[in-house]
CSV table of N, CA and C in Angstrom, one decimal:
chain,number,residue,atom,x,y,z
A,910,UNK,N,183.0,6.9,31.4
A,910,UNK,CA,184.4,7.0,31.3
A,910,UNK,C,184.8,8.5,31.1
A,911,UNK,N,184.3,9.3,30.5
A,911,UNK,CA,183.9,10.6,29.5
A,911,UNK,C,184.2,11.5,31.6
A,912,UNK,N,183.5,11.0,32.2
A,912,UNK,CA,183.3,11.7,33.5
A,912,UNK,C,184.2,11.5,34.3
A,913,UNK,N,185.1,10.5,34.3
A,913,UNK,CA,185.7,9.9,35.6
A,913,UNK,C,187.2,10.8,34.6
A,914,UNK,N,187.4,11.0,33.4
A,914,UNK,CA,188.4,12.0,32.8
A,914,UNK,C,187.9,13.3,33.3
A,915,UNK,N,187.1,13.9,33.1
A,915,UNK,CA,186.6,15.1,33.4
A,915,UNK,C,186.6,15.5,35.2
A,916,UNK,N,186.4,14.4,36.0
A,916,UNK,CA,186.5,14.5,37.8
A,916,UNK,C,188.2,14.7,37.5
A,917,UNK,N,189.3,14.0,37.0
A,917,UNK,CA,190.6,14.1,36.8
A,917,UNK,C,191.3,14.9,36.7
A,918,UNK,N,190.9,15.4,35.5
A,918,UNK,CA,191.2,17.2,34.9
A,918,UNK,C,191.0,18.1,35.8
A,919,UNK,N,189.5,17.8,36.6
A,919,UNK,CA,189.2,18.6,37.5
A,919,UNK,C,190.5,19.1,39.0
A,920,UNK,N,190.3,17.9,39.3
A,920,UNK,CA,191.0,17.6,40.2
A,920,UNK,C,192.9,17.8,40.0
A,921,UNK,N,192.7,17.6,38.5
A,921,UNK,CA,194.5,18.3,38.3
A,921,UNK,C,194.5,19.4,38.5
A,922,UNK,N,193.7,20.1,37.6
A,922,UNK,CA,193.9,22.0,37.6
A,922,UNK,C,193.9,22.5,38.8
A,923,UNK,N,192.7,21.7,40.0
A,923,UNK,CA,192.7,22.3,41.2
A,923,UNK,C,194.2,22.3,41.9
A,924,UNK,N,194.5,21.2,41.5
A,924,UNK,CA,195.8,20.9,42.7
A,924,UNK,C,197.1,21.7,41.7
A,925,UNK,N,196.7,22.0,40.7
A,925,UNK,CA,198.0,22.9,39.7
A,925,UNK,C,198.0,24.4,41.0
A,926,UNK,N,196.7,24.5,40.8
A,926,UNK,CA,196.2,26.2,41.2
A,926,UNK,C,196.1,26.6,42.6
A,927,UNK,N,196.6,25.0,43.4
A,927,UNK,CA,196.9,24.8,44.8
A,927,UNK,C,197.1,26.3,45.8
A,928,UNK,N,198.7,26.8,45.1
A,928,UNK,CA,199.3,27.7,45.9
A,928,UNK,C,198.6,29.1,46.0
A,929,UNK,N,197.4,29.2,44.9
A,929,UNK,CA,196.5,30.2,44.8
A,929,UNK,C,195.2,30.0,46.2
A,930,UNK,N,194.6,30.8,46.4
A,930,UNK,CA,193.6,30.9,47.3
A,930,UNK,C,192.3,29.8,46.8
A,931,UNK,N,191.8,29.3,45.7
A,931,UNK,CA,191.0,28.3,45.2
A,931,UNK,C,191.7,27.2,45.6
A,932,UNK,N,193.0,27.0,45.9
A,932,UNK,CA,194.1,25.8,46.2
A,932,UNK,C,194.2,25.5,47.3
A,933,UNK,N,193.7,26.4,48.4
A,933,UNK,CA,193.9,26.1,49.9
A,933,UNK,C,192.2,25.3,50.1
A,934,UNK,N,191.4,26.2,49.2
A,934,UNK,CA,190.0,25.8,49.6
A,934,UNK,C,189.3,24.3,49.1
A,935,UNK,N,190.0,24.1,48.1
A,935,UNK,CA,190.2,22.3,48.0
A,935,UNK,C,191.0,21.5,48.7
A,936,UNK,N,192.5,21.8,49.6
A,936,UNK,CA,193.0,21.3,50.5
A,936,UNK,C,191.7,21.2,51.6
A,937,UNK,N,190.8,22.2,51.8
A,937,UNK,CA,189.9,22.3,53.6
A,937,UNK,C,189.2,21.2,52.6
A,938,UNK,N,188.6,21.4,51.3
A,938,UNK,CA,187.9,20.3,50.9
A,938,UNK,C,188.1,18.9,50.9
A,939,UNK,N,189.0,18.8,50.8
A,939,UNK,CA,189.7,17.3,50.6
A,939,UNK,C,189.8,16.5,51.8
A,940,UNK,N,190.2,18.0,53.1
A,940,UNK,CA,190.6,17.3,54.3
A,940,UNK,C,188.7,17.0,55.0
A,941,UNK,N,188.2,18.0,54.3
A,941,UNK,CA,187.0,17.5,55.4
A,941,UNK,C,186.5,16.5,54.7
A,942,UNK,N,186.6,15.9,53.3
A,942,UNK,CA,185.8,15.1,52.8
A,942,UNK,C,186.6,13.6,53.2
A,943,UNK,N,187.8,14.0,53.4
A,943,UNK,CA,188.3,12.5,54.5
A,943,UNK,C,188.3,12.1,55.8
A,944,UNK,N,187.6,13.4,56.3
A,944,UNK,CA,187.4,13.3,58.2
A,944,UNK,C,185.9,12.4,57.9
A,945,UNK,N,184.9,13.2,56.5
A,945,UNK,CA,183.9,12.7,56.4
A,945,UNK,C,183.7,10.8,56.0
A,946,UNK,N,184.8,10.7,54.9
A,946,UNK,CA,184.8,9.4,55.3
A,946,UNK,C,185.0,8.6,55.9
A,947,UNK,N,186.0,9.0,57.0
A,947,UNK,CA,187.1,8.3,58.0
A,947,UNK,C,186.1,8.0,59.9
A,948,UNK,N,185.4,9.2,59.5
A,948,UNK,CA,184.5,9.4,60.8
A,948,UNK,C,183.7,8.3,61.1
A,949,UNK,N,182.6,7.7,60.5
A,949,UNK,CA,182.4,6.0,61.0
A,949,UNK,C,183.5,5.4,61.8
A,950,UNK,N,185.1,5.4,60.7
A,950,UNK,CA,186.3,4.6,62.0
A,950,UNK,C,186.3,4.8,63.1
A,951,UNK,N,186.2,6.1,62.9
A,951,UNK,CA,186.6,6.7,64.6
A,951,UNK,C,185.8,7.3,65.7
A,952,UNK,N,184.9,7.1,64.9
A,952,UNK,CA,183.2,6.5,66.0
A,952,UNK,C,183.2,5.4,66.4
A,953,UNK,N,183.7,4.5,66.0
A,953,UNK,CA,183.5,2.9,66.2
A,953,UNK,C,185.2,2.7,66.8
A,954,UNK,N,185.8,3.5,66.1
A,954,UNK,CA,187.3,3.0,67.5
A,954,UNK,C,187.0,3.4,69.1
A,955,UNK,N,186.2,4.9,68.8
A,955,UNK,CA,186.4,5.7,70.2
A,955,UNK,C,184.8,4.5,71.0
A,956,UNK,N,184.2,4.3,70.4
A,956,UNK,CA,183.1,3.4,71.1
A,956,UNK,C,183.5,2.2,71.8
A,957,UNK,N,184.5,1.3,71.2
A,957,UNK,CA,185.4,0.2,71.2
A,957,UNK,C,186.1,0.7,72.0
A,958,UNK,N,186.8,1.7,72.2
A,958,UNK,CA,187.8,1.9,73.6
A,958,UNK,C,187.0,2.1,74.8
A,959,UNK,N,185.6,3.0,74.4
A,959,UNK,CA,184.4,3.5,75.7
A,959,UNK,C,183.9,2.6,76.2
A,960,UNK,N,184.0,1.3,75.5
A,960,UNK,CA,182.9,-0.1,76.3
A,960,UNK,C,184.2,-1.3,77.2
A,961,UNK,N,185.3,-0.8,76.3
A,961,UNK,CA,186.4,-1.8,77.1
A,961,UNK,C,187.2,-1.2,78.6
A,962,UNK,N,186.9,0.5,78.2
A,962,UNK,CA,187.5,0.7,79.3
A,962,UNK,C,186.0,0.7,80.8
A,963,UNK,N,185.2,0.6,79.9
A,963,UNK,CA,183.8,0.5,81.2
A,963,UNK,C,183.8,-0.8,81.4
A,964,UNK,N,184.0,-2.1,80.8
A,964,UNK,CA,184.3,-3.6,80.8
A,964,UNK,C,185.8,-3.2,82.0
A,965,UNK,N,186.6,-3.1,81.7
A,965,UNK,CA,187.7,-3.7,82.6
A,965,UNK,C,187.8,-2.8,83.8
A,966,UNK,N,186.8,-1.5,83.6
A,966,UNK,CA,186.4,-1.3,85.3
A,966,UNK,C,185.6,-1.5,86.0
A,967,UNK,N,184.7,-2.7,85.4
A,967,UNK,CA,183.7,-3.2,86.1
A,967,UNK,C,184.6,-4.5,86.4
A,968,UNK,N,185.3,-5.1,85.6
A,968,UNK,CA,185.9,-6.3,86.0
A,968,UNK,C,186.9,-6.3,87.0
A,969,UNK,N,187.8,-5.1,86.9
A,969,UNK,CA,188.3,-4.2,88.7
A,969,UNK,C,187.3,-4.6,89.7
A,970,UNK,N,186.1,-3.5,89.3
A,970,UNK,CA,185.7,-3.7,90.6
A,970,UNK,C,185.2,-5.5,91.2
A,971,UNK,N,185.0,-5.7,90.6
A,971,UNK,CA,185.0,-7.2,91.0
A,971,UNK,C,186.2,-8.2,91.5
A,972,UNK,N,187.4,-7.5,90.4
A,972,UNK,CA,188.6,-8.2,91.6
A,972,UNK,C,188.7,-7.4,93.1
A,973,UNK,N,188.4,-6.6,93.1
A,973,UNK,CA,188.6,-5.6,94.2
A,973,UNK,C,187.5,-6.2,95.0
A,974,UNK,N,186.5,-6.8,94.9
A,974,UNK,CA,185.5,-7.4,96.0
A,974,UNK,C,185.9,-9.3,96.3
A,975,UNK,N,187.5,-9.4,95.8
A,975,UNK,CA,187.8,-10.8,96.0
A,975,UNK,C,188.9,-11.2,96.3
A,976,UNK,N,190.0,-9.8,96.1
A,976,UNK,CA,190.8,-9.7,96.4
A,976,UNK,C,191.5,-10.4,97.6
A,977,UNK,N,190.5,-10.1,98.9
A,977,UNK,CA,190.6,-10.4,100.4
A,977,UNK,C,190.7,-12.0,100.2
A,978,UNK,N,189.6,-12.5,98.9
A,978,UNK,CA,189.8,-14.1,99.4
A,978,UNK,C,190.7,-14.6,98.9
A,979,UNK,N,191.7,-13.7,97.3
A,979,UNK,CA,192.0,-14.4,96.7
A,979,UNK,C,193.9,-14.6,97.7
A,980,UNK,N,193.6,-13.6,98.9
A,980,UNK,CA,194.9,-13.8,99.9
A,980,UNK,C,195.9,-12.9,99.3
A,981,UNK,N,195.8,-11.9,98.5
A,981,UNK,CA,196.8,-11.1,98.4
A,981,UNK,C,198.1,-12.0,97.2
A,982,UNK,N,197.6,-12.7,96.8
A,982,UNK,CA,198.8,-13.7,96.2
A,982,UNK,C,199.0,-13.1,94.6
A,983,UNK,N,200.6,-12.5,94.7
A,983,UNK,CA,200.5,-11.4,93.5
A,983,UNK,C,200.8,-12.6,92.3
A,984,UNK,N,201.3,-13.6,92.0
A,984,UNK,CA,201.0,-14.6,91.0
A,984,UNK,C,199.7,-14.5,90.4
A,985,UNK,N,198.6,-14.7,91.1
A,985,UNK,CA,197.4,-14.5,90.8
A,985,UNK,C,196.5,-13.4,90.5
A,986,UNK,N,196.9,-12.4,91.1
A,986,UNK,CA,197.0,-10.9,90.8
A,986,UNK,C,197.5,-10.6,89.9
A,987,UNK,N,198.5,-10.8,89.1
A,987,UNK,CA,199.1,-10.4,88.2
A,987,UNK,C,198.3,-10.9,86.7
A,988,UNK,N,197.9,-12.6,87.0
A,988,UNK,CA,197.3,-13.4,85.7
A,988,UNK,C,195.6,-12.5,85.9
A,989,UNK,N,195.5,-12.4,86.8
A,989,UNK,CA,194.0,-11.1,86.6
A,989,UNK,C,193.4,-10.4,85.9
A,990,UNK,N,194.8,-9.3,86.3
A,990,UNK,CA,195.0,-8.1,85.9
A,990,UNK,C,195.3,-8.0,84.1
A,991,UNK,N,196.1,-9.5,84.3
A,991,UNK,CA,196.5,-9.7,82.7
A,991,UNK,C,195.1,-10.2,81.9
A,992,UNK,N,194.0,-10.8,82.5
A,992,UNK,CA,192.8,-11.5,81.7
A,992,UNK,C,192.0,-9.6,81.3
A,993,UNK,N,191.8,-8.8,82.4
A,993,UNK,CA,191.1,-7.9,82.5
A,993,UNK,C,191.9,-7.0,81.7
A,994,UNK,N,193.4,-6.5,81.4
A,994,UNK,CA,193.5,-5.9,80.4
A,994,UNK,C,193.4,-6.8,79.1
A,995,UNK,N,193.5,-7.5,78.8
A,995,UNK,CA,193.4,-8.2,77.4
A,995,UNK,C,191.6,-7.8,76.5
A,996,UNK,N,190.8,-7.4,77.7
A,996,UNK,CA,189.3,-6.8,77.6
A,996,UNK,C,188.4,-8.1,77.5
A,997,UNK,N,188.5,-9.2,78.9
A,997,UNK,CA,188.1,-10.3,79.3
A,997,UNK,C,186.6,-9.8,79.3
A,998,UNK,N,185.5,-10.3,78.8
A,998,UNK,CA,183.9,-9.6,79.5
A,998,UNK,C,183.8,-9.9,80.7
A,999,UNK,N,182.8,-9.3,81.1
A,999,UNK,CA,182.4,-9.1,82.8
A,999,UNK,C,182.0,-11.1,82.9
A,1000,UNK,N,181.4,-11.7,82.2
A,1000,UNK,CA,180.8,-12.9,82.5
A,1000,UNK,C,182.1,-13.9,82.1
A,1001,UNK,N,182.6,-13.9,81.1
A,1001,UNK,CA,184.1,-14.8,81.7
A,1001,UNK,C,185.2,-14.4,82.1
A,1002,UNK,N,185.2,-13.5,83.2
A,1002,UNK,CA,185.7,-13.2,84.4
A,1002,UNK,C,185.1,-13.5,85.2
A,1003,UNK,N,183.8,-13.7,85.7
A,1003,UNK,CA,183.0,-13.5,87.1
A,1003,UNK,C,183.4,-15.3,87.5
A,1004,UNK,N,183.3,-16.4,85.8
A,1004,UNK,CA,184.1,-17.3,86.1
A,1004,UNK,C,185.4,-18.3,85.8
A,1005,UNK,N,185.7,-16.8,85.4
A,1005,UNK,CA,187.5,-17.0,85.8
A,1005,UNK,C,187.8,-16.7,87.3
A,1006,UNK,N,187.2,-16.2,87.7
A,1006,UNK,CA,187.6,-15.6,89.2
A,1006,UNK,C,186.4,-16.8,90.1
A,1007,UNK,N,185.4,-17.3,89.7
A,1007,UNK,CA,184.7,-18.4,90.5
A,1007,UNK,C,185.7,-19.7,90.4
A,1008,UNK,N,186.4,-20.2,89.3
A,1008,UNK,CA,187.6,-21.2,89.3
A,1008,UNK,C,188.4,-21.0,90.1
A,1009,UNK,N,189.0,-19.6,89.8
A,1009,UNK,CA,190.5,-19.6,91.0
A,1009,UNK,C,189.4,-20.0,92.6
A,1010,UNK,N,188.7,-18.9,92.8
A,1010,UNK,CA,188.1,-19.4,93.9
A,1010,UNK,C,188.0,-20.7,94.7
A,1011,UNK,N,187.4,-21.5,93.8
A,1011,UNK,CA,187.4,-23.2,93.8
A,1011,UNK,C,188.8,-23.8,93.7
A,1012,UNK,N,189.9,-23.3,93.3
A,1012,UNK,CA,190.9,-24.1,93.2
A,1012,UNK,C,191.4,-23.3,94.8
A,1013,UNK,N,191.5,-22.4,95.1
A,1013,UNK,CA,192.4,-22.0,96.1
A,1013,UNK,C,191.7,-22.8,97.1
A,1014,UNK,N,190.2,-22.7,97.6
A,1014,UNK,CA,189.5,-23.4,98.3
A,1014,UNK,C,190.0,-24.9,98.4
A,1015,UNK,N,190.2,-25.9,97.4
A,1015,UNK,CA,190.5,-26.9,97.2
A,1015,UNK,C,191.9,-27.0,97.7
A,1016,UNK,N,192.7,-25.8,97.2
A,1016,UNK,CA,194.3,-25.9,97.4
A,1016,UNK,C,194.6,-25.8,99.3
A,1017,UNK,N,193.3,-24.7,100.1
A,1017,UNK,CA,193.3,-24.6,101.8
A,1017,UNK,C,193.2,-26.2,102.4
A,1018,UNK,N,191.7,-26.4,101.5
A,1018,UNK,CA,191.3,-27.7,102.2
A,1018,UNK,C,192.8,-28.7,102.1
A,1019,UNK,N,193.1,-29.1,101.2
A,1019,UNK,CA,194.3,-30.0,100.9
A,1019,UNK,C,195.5,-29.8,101.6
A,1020,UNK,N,195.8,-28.4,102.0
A,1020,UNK,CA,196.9,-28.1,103.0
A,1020,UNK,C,196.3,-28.6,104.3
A,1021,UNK,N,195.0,-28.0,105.0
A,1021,UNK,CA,194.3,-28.5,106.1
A,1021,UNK,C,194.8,-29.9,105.8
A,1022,UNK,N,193.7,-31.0,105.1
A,1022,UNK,CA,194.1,-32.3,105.0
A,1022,UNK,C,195.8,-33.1,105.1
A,1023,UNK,N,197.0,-32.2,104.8
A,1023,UNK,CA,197.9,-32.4,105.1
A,1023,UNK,C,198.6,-32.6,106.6
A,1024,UNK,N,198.2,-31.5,107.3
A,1024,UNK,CA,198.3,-31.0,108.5
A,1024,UNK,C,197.8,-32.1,109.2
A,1025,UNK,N,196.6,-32.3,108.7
A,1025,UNK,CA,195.8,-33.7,109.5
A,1025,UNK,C,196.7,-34.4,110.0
A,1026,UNK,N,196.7,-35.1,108.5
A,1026,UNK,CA,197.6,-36.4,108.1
A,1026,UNK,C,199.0,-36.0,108.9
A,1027,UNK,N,200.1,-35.1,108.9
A,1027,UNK,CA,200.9,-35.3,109.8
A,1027,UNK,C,200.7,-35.6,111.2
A,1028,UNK,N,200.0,-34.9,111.4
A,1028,UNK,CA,199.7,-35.1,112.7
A,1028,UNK,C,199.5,-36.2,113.4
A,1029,UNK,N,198.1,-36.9,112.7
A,1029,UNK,CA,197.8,-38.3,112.7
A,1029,UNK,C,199.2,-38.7,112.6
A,1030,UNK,N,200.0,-38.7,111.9
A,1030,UNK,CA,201.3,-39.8,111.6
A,1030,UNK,C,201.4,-39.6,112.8
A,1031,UNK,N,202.3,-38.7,113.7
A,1031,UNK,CA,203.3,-37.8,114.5
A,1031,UNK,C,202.6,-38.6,116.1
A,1032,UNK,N,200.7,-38.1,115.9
A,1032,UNK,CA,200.3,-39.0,117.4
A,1032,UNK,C,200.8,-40.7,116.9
A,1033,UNK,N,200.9,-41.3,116.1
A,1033,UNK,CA,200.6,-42.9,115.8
A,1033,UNK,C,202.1,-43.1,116.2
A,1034,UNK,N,202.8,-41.9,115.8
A,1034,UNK,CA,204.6,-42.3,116.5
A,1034,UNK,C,204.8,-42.6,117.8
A,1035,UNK,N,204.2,-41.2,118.5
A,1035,UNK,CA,204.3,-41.4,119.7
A,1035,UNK,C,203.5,-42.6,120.4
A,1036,UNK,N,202.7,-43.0,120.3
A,1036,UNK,CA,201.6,-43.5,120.7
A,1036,UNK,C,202.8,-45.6,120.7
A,1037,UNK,N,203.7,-45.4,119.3
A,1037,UNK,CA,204.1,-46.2,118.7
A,1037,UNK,C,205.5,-46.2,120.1
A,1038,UNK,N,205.9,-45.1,120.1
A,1038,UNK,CA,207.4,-44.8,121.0
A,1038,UNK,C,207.0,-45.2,122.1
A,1039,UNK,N,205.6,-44.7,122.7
A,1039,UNK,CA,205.3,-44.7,124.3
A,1039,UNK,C,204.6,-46.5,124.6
A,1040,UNK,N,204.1,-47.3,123.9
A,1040,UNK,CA,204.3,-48.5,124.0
A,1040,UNK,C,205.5,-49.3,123.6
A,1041,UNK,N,206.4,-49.1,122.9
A,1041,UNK,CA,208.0,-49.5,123.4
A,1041,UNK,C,208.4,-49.1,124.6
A,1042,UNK,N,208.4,-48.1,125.3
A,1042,UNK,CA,209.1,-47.6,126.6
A,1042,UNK,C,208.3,-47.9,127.9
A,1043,UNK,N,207.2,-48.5,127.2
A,1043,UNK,CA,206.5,-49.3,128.1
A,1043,UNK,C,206.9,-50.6,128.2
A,1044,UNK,N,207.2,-51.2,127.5
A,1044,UNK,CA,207.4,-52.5,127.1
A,1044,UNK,C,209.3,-52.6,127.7
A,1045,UNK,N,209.8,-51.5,127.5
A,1045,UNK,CA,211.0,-51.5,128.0
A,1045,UNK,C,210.9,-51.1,129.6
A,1046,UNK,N,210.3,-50.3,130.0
A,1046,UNK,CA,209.7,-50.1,131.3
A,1046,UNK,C,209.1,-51.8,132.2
A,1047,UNK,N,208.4,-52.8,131.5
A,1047,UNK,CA,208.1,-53.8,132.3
A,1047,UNK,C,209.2,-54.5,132.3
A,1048,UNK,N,210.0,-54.9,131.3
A,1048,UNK,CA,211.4,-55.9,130.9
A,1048,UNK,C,212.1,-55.5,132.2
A,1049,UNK,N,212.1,-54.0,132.5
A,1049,UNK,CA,213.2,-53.1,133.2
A,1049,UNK,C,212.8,-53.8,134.7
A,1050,UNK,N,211.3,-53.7,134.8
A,1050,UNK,CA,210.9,-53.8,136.3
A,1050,UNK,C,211.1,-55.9,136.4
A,1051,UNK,N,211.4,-56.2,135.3
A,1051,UNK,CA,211.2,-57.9,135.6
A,1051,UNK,C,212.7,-58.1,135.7
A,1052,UNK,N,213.1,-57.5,134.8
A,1052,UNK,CA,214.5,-57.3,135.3
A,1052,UNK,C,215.1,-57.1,136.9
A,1053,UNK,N,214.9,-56.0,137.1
A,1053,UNK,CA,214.9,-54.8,138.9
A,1053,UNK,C,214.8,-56.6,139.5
A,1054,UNK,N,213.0,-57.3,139.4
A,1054,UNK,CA,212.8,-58.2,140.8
A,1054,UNK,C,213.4,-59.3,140.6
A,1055,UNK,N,213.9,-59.8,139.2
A,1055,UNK,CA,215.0,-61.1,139.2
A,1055,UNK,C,216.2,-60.4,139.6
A,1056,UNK,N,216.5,-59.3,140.1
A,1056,UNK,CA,218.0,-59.1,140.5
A,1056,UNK,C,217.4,-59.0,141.8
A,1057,UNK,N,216.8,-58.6,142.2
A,1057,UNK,CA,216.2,-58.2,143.5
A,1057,UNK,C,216.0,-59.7,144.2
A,1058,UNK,N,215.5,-60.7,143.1
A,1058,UNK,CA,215.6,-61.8,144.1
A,1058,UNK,C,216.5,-62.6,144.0
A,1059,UNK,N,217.8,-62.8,142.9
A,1059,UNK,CA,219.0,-62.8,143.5
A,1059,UNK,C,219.7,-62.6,144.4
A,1060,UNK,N,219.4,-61.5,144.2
A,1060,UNK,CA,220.2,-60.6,145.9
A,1060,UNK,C,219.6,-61.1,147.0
A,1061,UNK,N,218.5,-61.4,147.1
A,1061,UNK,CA,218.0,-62.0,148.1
A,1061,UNK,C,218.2,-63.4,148.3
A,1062,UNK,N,218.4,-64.5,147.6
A,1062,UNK,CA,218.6,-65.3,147.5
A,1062,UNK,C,220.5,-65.1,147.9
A,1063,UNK,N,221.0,-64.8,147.2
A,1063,UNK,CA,222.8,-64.5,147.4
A,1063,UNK,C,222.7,-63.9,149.3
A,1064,UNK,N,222.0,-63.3,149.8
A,1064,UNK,CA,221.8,-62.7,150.7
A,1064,UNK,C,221.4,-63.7,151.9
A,1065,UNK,N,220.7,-64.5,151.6
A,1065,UNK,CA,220.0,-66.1,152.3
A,1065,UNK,C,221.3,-66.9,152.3
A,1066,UNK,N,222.2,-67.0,151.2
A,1066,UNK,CA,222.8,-68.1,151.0
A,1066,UNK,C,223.9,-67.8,151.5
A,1067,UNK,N,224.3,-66.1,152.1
A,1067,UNK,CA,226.0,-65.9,152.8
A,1067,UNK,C,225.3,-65.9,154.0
A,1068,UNK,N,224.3,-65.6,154.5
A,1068,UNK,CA,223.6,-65.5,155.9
A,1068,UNK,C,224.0,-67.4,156.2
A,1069,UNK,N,223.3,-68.6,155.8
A,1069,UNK,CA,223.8,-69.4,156.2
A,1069,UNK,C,224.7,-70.0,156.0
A,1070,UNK,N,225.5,-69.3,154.9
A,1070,UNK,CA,227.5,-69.6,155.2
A,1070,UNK,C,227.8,-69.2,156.7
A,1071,UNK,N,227.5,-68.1,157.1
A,1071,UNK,CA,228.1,-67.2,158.0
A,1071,UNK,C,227.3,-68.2,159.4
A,1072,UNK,N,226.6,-68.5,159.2
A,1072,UNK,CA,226.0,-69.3,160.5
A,1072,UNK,C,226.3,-70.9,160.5
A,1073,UNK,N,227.1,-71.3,159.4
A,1073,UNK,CA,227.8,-72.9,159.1
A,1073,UNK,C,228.9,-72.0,159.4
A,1074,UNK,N,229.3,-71.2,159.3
A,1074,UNK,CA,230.9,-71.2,159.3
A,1074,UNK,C,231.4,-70.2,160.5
A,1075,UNK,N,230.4,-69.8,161.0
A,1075,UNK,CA,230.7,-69.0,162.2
A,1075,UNK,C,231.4,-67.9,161.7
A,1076,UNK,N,231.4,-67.0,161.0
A,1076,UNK,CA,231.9,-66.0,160.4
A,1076,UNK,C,231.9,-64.8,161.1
């Protein structure tokens, strides 16, 4: 106890006798003996910034090798950019970017499959239209030869008016 009064006293008179030249030289003391404690922090902050900024430009260069597939789609570009600054590691990114992959792939195929499917509908229309207009097309021609043999018959039947009646 005797000592931690005695570091006190110390430490008052120095900082009394501050404005004197022994006063400046406990200010350099003070300040280096807090760079000396503080220095661990800021080895370990600047190390923590030196591995995240080598992490998120390794994870660049990897969107940068995917970019082409991921189609330029800035939605997705943007949620990226946002995993890779947040200081995402290189391995859950490699499959964060193998998901999107598989979803986009899934989202092409499904558009393809759509395209299909209309299409398929669109020929089963036609295919549906061109056997009605067929079906209207034979009505049409059974139609045509019961008029056709009307007329022929109406044609028979003024022919032998005109030959009973002398016409």
């Amino acid at each position: 106890m005797d000592k931690v009064y005695i570091a006190l006293a110390t430490f008052l008179t120095l900082a009394i006798l501050m404005p004197f030249s022994f006063g400046k030289a406990l200010l350099w003391f003070c300040k280096f003996l807090i760079y000396c404690i503080g220095s661990p922090y800021f080895i370990w902050r600047w190390k923590k910034n030196k591995v995240l900024k080598q992490r998120q430009q390794t994870n660049y260069d990897l969107l940068g090798k995917y970019v082409v597939l991921l189609g330029n789609n800035p939605e997705i570009l943007k949620y990226l950019r946002k995993l890779i600054e947040s200081g995402i590691t290189e391995k859950d990114f490699h499959l964060v970017m193998q998901v999107n992959l598989e979803n986009l792939k899934n989202f092409e195929l499904e558009k393809e499959r759509e395209i299909i499917r209309t299409r398929l509908e669109e020929e089963a229309d036609f295919k549906k239209m061109a056997i009605e207009q067929q079906d209207l097309l034979v009505q049409s021609k059974l139609s045509m030869e019961q008029i056709k043999f009307r007329e022929q018959l109406l044609d028979n039947l003024y022919k032998k008016m005109e030959k009973k009646y002398h016409l």
